[in-house]
Amino acid sequence: GAIRCHPFLFREMEAVASGDVPAFDAALLGHGSQVMSNMARSLFHSVTGGRLLDAPQHGVRGHYYRQFARMSLALAVTTEMTLMSLGGGLKRKESISGRLGDVLSHLYMGSAVLKHHYDNGSPDDELPLLEWACQDLLYNMQTRLQEVLNNLPNRFMATVARALTFPFGKPYRRPDDALGQNVADILMQPGALRDR
């Protein structure tokens, strides 16, 4: 899946198989350019906490859009480092590939949560639910990415990936108990919000 979905890896493999040197050179150049761009962007947005990423909304809502964009970059960099470290052996490292898949699933769920909230007109009464869901998803993505890096056999690659994605350590925390209690109170009261 990682090879098929990658914008350059499959083209590189096809070019090698067919002996098409110009096609291989073009794919390799594109791949190298994308890797360097993602690495630079990931480091920059990790250092700035994602504050300079674009978001369609402002305030707390915009913060979550930016954090999911930041984690998307972190996934791209971690996946590249994993592929460079393991190559075809990634297929046999099912725990690592499963964790990368978990991060992708959490990114998808986060996008769905943000889109649902946006499509509903971003009502303020939904904000605690949005915050809880986003905080939980971001924490779980961070945890899975850290687990991938902790289990990469090439420790140099793991160190580089960690420096590019989490240079100041783990930025996300689980939703706190007060927010959890607020969400529970909301869900216990019948009404339009609970029906949505």
PDB file of C-alpha atoms in Angstrom:
ATOM      1  CA  GLY A   1       0.000   0.000   0.000  1.00  0.00           C
ATOM      2  CA  ALA A   2       2.772   2.446   0.871  1.00  0.00           C
ATOM      3  CA  ILE A   3       4.497   1.773  -2.445  1.00  0.00           C
ATOM      4  CA  ARG A   4       1.308   1.962  -4.532  1.00  0.00           C
ATOM      5  CA  CYS A   5       0.128   5.178  -2.875  1.00  0.00           C
ATOM      6  CA  HIS A   6       3.506   6.886  -2.949  1.00  0.00           C
ATOM      7  CA  PRO A   7       3.720   9.489  -5.728  1.00  0.00           C
ATOM      8  CA  PHE A   8       7.211   8.341  -6.824  1.00  0.00           C
ATOM      9  CA  LEU A   9       8.197   4.894  -5.474  1.00  0.00           C
ATOM     10  CA  PHE A  10       6.055   2.853  -7.851  1.00  0.00           C
ATOM     11  CA  ARG A  11       7.229   4.928 -10.834  1.00  0.00           C
ATOM     12  CA  GLU A  12      10.830   4.341  -9.752  1.00  0.00           C
ATOM     13  CA  MET A  13      10.238   0.599  -9.549  1.00  0.00           C
ATOM     14  CA  GLU A  14       8.507   0.494 -12.944  1.00  0.00           C
ATOM     15  CA  ALA A  15      11.318   2.479 -14.552  1.00  0.00           C
ATOM     16  CA  VAL A  16      13.941   0.099 -13.118  1.00  0.00           C
ATOM     17  CA  ALA A  17      11.971  -2.942 -14.286  1.00  0.00           C
ATOM     18  CA  SER A  18      11.632  -1.561 -17.818  1.00  0.00           C
ATOM     19  CA  GLY A  19      15.174  -0.156 -17.968  1.00  0.00           C
ATOM     20  CA  ASP A  20      13.873   3.365 -18.661  1.00  0.00           C
ATOM     21  CA  VAL A  21      16.723   5.496 -17.306  1.00  0.00           C
ATOM     22  CA  PRO A  22      15.171   8.917 -18.081  1.00  0.00           C
ATOM     23  CA  ALA A  23      11.903   7.920 -16.356  1.00  0.00           C
ATOM     24  CA  PHE A  24      13.862   6.622 -13.355  1.00  0.00           C
ATOM     25  CA  ASP A  25      15.908   9.821 -13.157  1.00  0.00           C
ATOM     26  CA  ALA A  26      12.752  11.955 -13.287  1.00  0.00           C
ATOM     27  CA  ALA A  27      11.004   9.873 -10.607  1.00  0.00           C
ATOM     28  CA  LEU A  28      14.101   9.827  -8.382  1.00  0.00           C
ATOM     29  CA  LEU A  29      14.545  13.583  -8.695  1.00  0.00           C
ATOM     30  CA  GLY A  30      10.870  14.151  -7.848  1.00  0.00           C
ATOM     31  CA  HIS A  31      11.116  11.748  -4.917  1.00  0.00           C
ATOM     32  CA  GLY A  32      14.219  13.434  -3.527  1.00  0.00           C
ATOM     33  CA  SER A  33      12.633  16.849  -3.912  1.00  0.00           C
ATOM     34  CA  GLN A  34       9.478  15.733  -2.115  1.00  0.00           C
ATOM     35  CA  VAL A  35      11.434  14.140   0.739  1.00  0.00           C
ATOM     36  CA  MET A  36      13.562  17.229   1.295  1.00  0.00           C
ATOM     37  CA  SER A  37      10.507  19.499   1.140  1.00  0.00           C
ATOM     38  CA  ASN A  38       8.569  17.369   3.629  1.00  0.00           C
ATOM     39  CA  MET A  39      11.540  17.174   5.980  1.00  0.00           C
ATOM     40  CA  ALA A  40      12.085  20.950   5.941  1.00  0.00           C
ATOM     41  CA  ARG A  41       8.374  21.693   6.327  1.00  0.00           C
ATOM     42  CA  SER A  42       7.986  19.146   9.125  1.00  0.00           C
ATOM     43  CA  LEU A  43      10.904  20.572  11.082  1.00  0.00           C
ATOM     44  CA  PHE A  44       9.739  24.156  10.574  1.00  0.00           C
ATOM     45  CA  HIS A  45       6.149  23.467  11.578  1.00  0.00           C
ATOM     46  CA  SER A  46       7.237  21.287  14.496  1.00  0.00           C
ATOM     47  CA  VAL A  47       9.465  24.061  15.828  1.00  0.00           C
ATOM     48  CA  THR A  48       6.684  26.652  15.391  1.00  0.00           C
ATOM     49  CA  GLY A  49       4.027  24.325  16.790  1.00  0.00           C
ATOM     50  CA  GLY A  50       2.162  24.441  13.483  1.00  0.00           C
ATOM     51  CA  ARG A  51       1.086  28.035  14.134  1.00  0.00           C
ATOM     52  CA  LEU A  52       1.913  29.150  10.589  1.00  0.00           C
ATOM     53  CA  LEU A  53      -0.012  26.444   8.749  1.00  0.00           C
ATOM     54  CA  ASP A  54      -3.162  27.454   6.875  1.00  0.00           C
ATOM     55  CA  ALA A  55      -6.549  26.769   8.424  1.00  0.00           C
ATOM     56  CA  PRO A  56     -10.065  27.567   7.193  1.00  0.00           C
ATOM     57  CA  GLN A  57     -11.118  28.714  10.675  1.00  0.00           C
ATOM     58  CA  HIS A  58      -9.571  30.691  13.523  1.00  0.00           C
ATOM     59  CA  GLY A  59      -9.216  30.228  17.255  1.00  0.00           C
ATOM     60  CA  VAL A  60      -9.462  26.783  18.808  1.00  0.00           C
ATOM     61  CA  ARG A  61     -10.962  25.312  15.654  1.00  0.00           C
ATOM     62  CA  GLY A  62      -8.089  26.620  13.511  1.00  0.00           C
ATOM     63  CA  HIS A  63      -5.602  25.230  16.008  1.00  0.00           C
ATOM     64  CA  TYR A  64      -6.882  21.706  15.408  1.00  0.00           C
ATOM     65  CA  TYR A  65      -6.799  22.086  11.613  1.00  0.00           C
ATOM     66  CA  ARG A  66      -3.167  23.141  11.914  1.00  0.00           C
ATOM     67  CA  GLN A  67      -2.267  20.310  14.281  1.00  0.00           C
ATOM     68  CA  PHE A  68      -3.721  17.679  11.968  1.00  0.00           C
ATOM     69  CA  ALA A  69      -1.755  19.231   9.074  1.00  0.00           C
ATOM     70  CA  ARG A  70       1.352  19.048  11.248  1.00  0.00           C
ATOM     71  CA  MET A  71       0.717  15.376  12.005  1.00  0.00           C
ATOM     72  CA  SER A  72       0.200  14.720   8.305  1.00  0.00           C
ATOM     73  CA  LEU A  73       3.716  16.033   7.683  1.00  0.00           C
ATOM     74  CA  ALA A  74       5.031  13.963  10.599  1.00  0.00           C
ATOM     75  CA  LEU A  75       3.450  10.846   9.079  1.00  0.00           C
ATOM     76  CA  ALA A  76       4.976  11.605   5.659  1.00  0.00           C
ATOM     77  CA  VAL A  77       8.468  12.034   7.133  1.00  0.00           C
ATOM     78  CA  THR A  78       8.188   8.996   9.403  1.00  0.00           C
ATOM     79  CA  THR A  79       6.934   6.844   6.528  1.00  0.00           C
ATOM     80  CA  GLU A  80       9.828   7.941   4.287  1.00  0.00           C
ATOM     81  CA  MET A  81      12.367   7.226   7.027  1.00  0.00           C
ATOM     82  CA  THR A  82      10.735   3.862   7.677  1.00  0.00           C
ATOM     83  CA  LEU A  83      10.833   2.960   3.981  1.00  0.00           C
ATOM     84  CA  MET A  84      14.475   4.080   3.735  1.00  0.00           C
ATOM     85  CA  SER A  85      15.334   2.084   6.830  1.00  0.00           C
ATOM     86  CA  LEU A  86      13.412  -1.107   6.086  1.00  0.00           C
ATOM     87  CA  GLY A  87      12.794  -1.035   2.332  1.00  0.00           C
ATOM     88  CA  GLY A  88      10.818  -4.087   1.246  1.00  0.00           C
ATOM     89  CA  GLY A  89      11.248  -5.497   4.750  1.00  0.00           C
ATOM     90  CA  LEU A  90       8.425  -3.196   5.864  1.00  0.00           C
ATOM     91  CA  LYS A  91       6.001  -5.890   4.682  1.00  0.00           C
ATOM     92  CA  ARG A  92       7.395  -8.259   7.299  1.00  0.00           C
ATOM     93  CA  LYS A  93       7.326  -5.619  10.053  1.00  0.00           C
ATOM     94  CA  GLU A  94       3.570  -5.801  10.498  1.00  0.00           C
ATOM     95  CA  SER A  95       3.553  -3.958  13.821  1.00  0.00           C
ATOM     96  CA  ILE A  96       5.351  -0.982  12.319  1.00  0.00           C
ATOM     97  CA  SER A  97       3.208  -0.851   9.188  1.00  0.00           C
ATOM     98  CA  GLY A  98       0.094  -1.321  11.357  1.00  0.00           C
ATOM     99  CA  ARG A  99       1.064   1.670  13.504  1.00  0.00           C
ATOM    100  CA  LEU A 100       1.574   3.805  10.401  1.00  0.00           C
ATOM    101  CA  GLY A 101      -1.863   2.663   9.257  1.00  0.00           C
ATOM    102  CA  ASP A 102      -3.279   3.674  12.643  1.00  0.00           C
ATOM    103  CA  VAL A 103      -1.909   7.196  12.193  1.00  0.00           C
ATOM    104  CA  LEU A 104      -3.468   7.417   8.740  1.00  0.00           C
ATOM    105  CA  SER A 105      -6.810   6.235  10.176  1.00  0.00           C
ATOM    106  CA  HIS A 106      -6.628   8.821  12.949  1.00  0.00           C
ATOM    107  CA  LEU A 107      -5.884  11.547  10.393  1.00  0.00           C
ATOM    108  CA  TYR A 108      -8.959  10.462   8.455  1.00  0.00           C
ATOM    109  CA  MET A 109     -11.126  10.486  11.594  1.00  0.00           C
ATOM    110  CA  GLY A 110      -9.791  13.917  12.549  1.00  0.00           C
ATOM    111  CA  SER A 111     -10.645  15.252   9.100  1.00  0.00           C
ATOM    112  CA  ALA A 112     -14.141  13.791   9.437  1.00  0.00           C
ATOM    113  CA  VAL A 113     -14.636  15.383  12.884  1.00  0.00           C
ATOM    114  CA  LEU A 114     -13.505  18.805  11.656  1.00  0.00           C
ATOM    115  CA  LYS A 115     -15.588  18.576   8.478  1.00  0.00           C
ATOM    116  CA  HIS A 116     -18.695  17.491  10.386  1.00  0.00           C
ATOM    117  CA  HIS A 117     -18.296  20.391  12.805  1.00  0.00           C
ATOM    118  CA  TYR A 118     -17.699  22.843   9.949  1.00  0.00           C
ATOM    119  CA  ASP A 119     -20.666  21.523   7.927  1.00  0.00           C
ATOM    120  CA  ASN A 120     -22.912  21.980  10.989  1.00  0.00           C
ATOM    121  CA  GLY A 121     -21.987  25.674  11.067  1.00  0.00           C
ATOM    122  CA  SER A 122     -19.357  25.306  13.825  1.00  0.00           C
ATOM    123  CA  PRO A 123     -21.801  25.737  16.721  1.00  0.00           C
ATOM    124  CA  ASP A 124     -20.206  26.696  20.020  1.00  0.00           C
ATOM    125  CA  ASP A 125     -22.167  24.065  21.931  1.00  0.00           C
ATOM    126  CA  GLU A 126     -20.276  21.351  19.965  1.00  0.00           C
ATOM    127  CA  LEU A 127     -16.872  22.783  20.835  1.00  0.00           C
ATOM    128  CA  PRO A 128     -16.197  20.550  23.873  1.00  0.00           C
ATOM    129  CA  LEU A 129     -16.971  17.479  21.753  1.00  0.00           C
ATOM    130  CA  LEU A 130     -14.662  18.723  18.997  1.00  0.00           C
ATOM    131  CA  GLU A 131     -11.896  19.449  21.495  1.00  0.00           C
ATOM    132  CA  TRP A 132     -12.149  16.052  23.172  1.00  0.00           C
ATOM    133  CA  ALA A 133     -12.145  14.158  19.871  1.00  0.00           C
ATOM    134  CA  CYS A 134      -9.244  16.151  18.421  1.00  0.00           C
ATOM    135  CA  GLN A 135      -7.110  15.957  21.562  1.00  0.00           C
ATOM    136  CA  ASP A 136      -7.662  12.206  21.790  1.00  0.00           C
ATOM    137  CA  LEU A 137      -6.832  11.646  18.116  1.00  0.00           C
ATOM    138  CA  LEU A 138      -3.700  13.835  18.209  1.00  0.00           C
ATOM    139  CA  TYR A 139      -2.450  12.083  21.343  1.00  0.00           C
ATOM    140  CA  ASN A 140      -2.994   8.668  19.760  1.00  0.00           C
ATOM    141  CA  MET A 141      -1.236   9.703  16.534  1.00  0.00           C
ATOM    142  CA  GLN A 142       1.728  10.986  18.512  1.00  0.00           C
ATOM    143  CA  THR A 143       1.848   7.731  20.476  1.00  0.00           C
ATOM    144  CA  ARG A 144       1.776   5.552  17.344  1.00  0.00           C
ATOM    145  CA  LEU A 145       4.466   7.616  15.603  1.00  0.00           C
ATOM    146  CA  GLN A 146       6.669   7.393  18.714  1.00  0.00           C
ATOM    147  CA  GLU A 147       6.132   3.616  18.770  1.00  0.00           C
ATOM    148  CA  VAL A 148       7.240   3.387  15.126  1.00  0.00           C
ATOM    149  CA  LEU A 149      10.378   5.388  15.883  1.00  0.00           C
ATOM    150  CA  ASN A 150      11.080   3.369  19.031  1.00  0.00           C
ATOM    151  CA  ASN A 151      10.998   0.154  16.992  1.00  0.00           C
ATOM    152  CA  LEU A 152      12.948   1.150  13.887  1.00  0.00           C
ATOM    153  CA  PRO A 153      16.054  -1.038  13.730  1.00  0.00           C
ATOM    154  CA  ASN A 154      18.080   1.787  12.174  1.00  0.00           C
ATOM    155  CA  ARG A 155      18.539   4.017  15.206  1.00  0.00           C
ATOM    156  CA  PHE A 156      20.130   6.826  13.179  1.00  0.00           C
ATOM    157  CA  MET A 157      17.038   7.082  10.951  1.00  0.00           C
ATOM    158  CA  ALA A 158      14.806   6.998  14.027  1.00  0.00           C
ATOM    159  CA  THR A 159      16.785   9.812  15.651  1.00  0.00           C
ATOM    160  CA  VAL A 160      16.632  11.968  12.513  1.00  0.00           C
ATOM    161  CA  ALA A 161      12.893  11.341  12.110  1.00  0.00           C
ATOM    162  CA  ARG A 162      12.263  12.197  15.766  1.00  0.00           C
ATOM    163  CA  ALA A 163      14.260  15.428  15.436  1.00  0.00           C
ATOM    164  CA  LEU A 164      12.240  16.413  12.361  1.00  0.00           C
ATOM    165  CA  THR A 165       8.821  15.548  13.780  1.00  0.00           C
ATOM    166  CA  PHE A 166       9.025  15.991  17.567  1.00  0.00           C
ATOM    167  CA  PRO A 167      12.107  18.173  18.229  1.00  0.00           C
ATOM    168  CA  PHE A 168      10.831  19.305  21.641  1.00  0.00           C
ATOM    169  CA  GLY A 169       9.300  16.027  22.761  1.00  0.00           C
ATOM    170  CA  LYS A 170       5.668  15.025  22.852  1.00  0.00           C
ATOM    171  CA  PRO A 171       3.406  18.074  22.387  1.00  0.00           C
ATOM    172  CA  TYR A 172       0.013  16.375  22.808  1.00  0.00           C
ATOM    173  CA  ARG A 173      -1.745  15.179  25.945  1.00  0.00           C
ATOM    174  CA  ARG A 174      -4.859  13.134  26.490  1.00  0.00           C
ATOM    175  CA  PRO A 175      -8.047  15.143  27.064  1.00  0.00           C
ATOM    176  CA  ASP A 176      -8.150  16.102  30.735  1.00  0.00           C
ATOM    177  CA  ASP A 177     -10.814  14.885  33.165  1.00  0.00           C
ATOM    178  CA  ALA A 178     -12.607  18.238  33.298  1.00  0.00           C
ATOM    179  CA  LEU A 179     -13.161  18.188  29.537  1.00  0.00           C
ATOM    180  CA  GLY A 180     -14.205  14.543  29.732  1.00  0.00           C
ATOM    181  CA  GLN A 181     -16.751  15.385  32.423  1.00  0.00           C
ATOM    182  CA  ASN A 182     -18.082  18.274  30.343  1.00  0.00           C
ATOM    183  CA  VAL A 183     -18.517  15.940  27.338  1.00  0.00           C
ATOM    184  CA  ALA A 184     -20.232  13.348  29.527  1.00  0.00           C
ATOM    185  CA  ASP A 185     -22.626  16.002  30.882  1.00  0.00           C
ATOM    186  CA  ILE A 186     -23.445  17.108  27.334  1.00  0.00           C
ATOM    187  CA  LEU A 187     -24.136  13.558  26.207  1.00  0.00           C
ATOM    188  CA  MET A 188     -26.355  12.835  29.225  1.00  0.00           C
ATOM    189  CA  GLN A 189     -28.759  15.686  28.459  1.00  0.00           C
ATOM    190  CA  PRO A 190     -31.428  15.078  25.797  1.00  0.00           C
ATOM    191  CA  GLY A 191     -31.549  17.746  23.120  1.00  0.00           C
ATOM    192  CA  ALA A 192     -30.523  18.806  19.629  1.00  0.00           C
ATOM    193  CA  LEU A 193     -26.802  18.546  20.369  1.00  0.00           C
ATOM    194  CA  ARG A 194     -27.023  14.969  21.559  1.00  0.00           C
ATOM    195  CA  ASP A 195     -29.263  14.106  18.598  1.00  0.00           C
ATOM    196  CA  ARG A 196     -26.620  15.481  16.197  1.00  0.00           C
TER     197      ARG A 196
END
